[in-house]
XYZ file of C-alpha atoms in Angstrom:
107
model
C 95.949 -138.831 56.017
C 92.528 -138.788 54.336
C 93.027 -135.168 53.258
C 96.315 -136.106 51.590
C 94.669 -138.991 49.762
C 91.839 -136.732 48.581
C 94.452 -134.284 47.283
C 96.170 -137.123 45.422
C 92.863 -138.092 43.810
C 92.235 -134.464 42.814
C 95.647 -134.225 41.131
C 95.049 -137.490 39.256
C 91.631 -136.194 38.164
C 93.048 -132.868 36.970
C 95.476 -134.806 34.778
C 92.729 -137.041 33.324
C 94.131 -140.121 35.046
C 91.146 -140.604 37.333
C 87.416 -139.987 37.335
C 84.794 -140.023 40.064
C 81.435 -141.243 38.783
C 78.515 -140.803 41.170
C 77.189 -143.721 43.260
C 74.019 -144.073 41.135
C 74.180 -146.499 38.216
C 74.464 -144.368 35.076
C 75.667 -146.127 31.923
C 76.115 -142.879 29.995
C 78.326 -141.405 32.712
C 80.446 -144.558 33.038
C 80.886 -144.839 29.268
C 81.936 -141.176 29.136
C 84.441 -141.689 31.975
C 85.968 -144.771 30.342
C 86.193 -143.024 26.978
C 87.923 -140.039 28.621
C 90.331 -142.217 30.625
C 91.196 -144.281 27.540
C 91.791 -141.135 25.455
C 88.934 -142.141 23.141
C 90.181 -145.680 22.490
C 87.278 -147.403 24.283
C 83.634 -146.443 23.958
C 80.253 -147.926 24.873
C 81.306 -150.489 27.446
C 77.930 -150.734 29.197
C 74.380 -150.128 27.992
C 71.292 -148.567 29.507
C 69.905 -152.101 29.882
C 72.888 -152.920 32.091
C 72.112 -149.832 34.144
C 68.564 -151.014 34.783
C 69.791 -154.392 36.023
C 72.214 -152.953 38.572
C 71.640 -151.319 41.938
C 74.445 -148.781 41.758
C 77.624 -147.637 40.081
C 79.686 -150.250 41.937
C 77.841 -153.084 40.186
C 77.977 -151.274 36.846
C 81.747 -150.839 37.240
C 82.108 -154.576 37.875
C 80.186 -155.304 34.676
C 82.363 -152.860 32.715
C 85.453 -154.474 34.194
C 84.550 -157.812 32.587
C 84.296 -156.144 29.168
C 87.489 -154.132 29.657
C 89.576 -157.138 30.689
C 88.893 -158.583 27.226
C 90.404 -155.364 25.816
C 93.426 -155.693 28.138
C 92.313 -152.944 30.552
C 91.417 -152.976 34.220
C 89.391 -150.546 36.319
C 91.400 -149.589 39.369
C 89.095 -148.561 42.194
C 90.112 -146.311 45.065
C 88.396 -147.184 48.376
C 87.229 -143.770 49.504
C 84.341 -143.313 51.923
C 82.331 -141.078 49.605
C 79.235 -140.899 47.436
C 81.420 -141.273 44.353
C 83.581 -144.102 43.034
C 87.088 -142.873 42.161
C 88.442 -145.050 39.355
C 91.386 -145.142 36.984
C 91.974 -147.212 33.882
C 95.174 -149.251 33.757
C 96.540 -151.882 31.440
C 95.522 -155.334 32.658
C 99.119 -156.526 32.971
C 99.744 -153.700 35.488
C 96.764 -154.745 37.623
C 98.689 -156.389 40.465
C 101.170 -153.522 40.738
C 98.395 -150.890 40.700
C 96.332 -152.763 43.303
C 99.400 -153.019 45.539
C 99.980 -149.255 45.343
C 96.330 -148.523 46.175
C 96.533 -150.919 49.143
C 99.669 -149.155 50.389
C 98.073 -145.720 50.074
C 94.565 -146.521 51.263
C 95.096 -149.663 53.345
């Protein structure tokens, strides 16, 4: 089951629908990922100062999520036992539907 889910994440990544930032807080990496996932529509969501205040990428993603919700986007996180944080960017009004699908697949 886990192998199938990893394959699914790889396919999403290959099609620029998912990214896997590392576990360490890195504002530059997260900004790059969000810009790539938004096809260049969203840039500079978090700053290096934000990076210094957070313990890891998980906390930085939560901070970015607050900013993105104001732009009508949501960071969908995939609960994978890994040293990376697989994420996708979805429209905020699709949040409940996307979370339900992730729960079905990974729950």
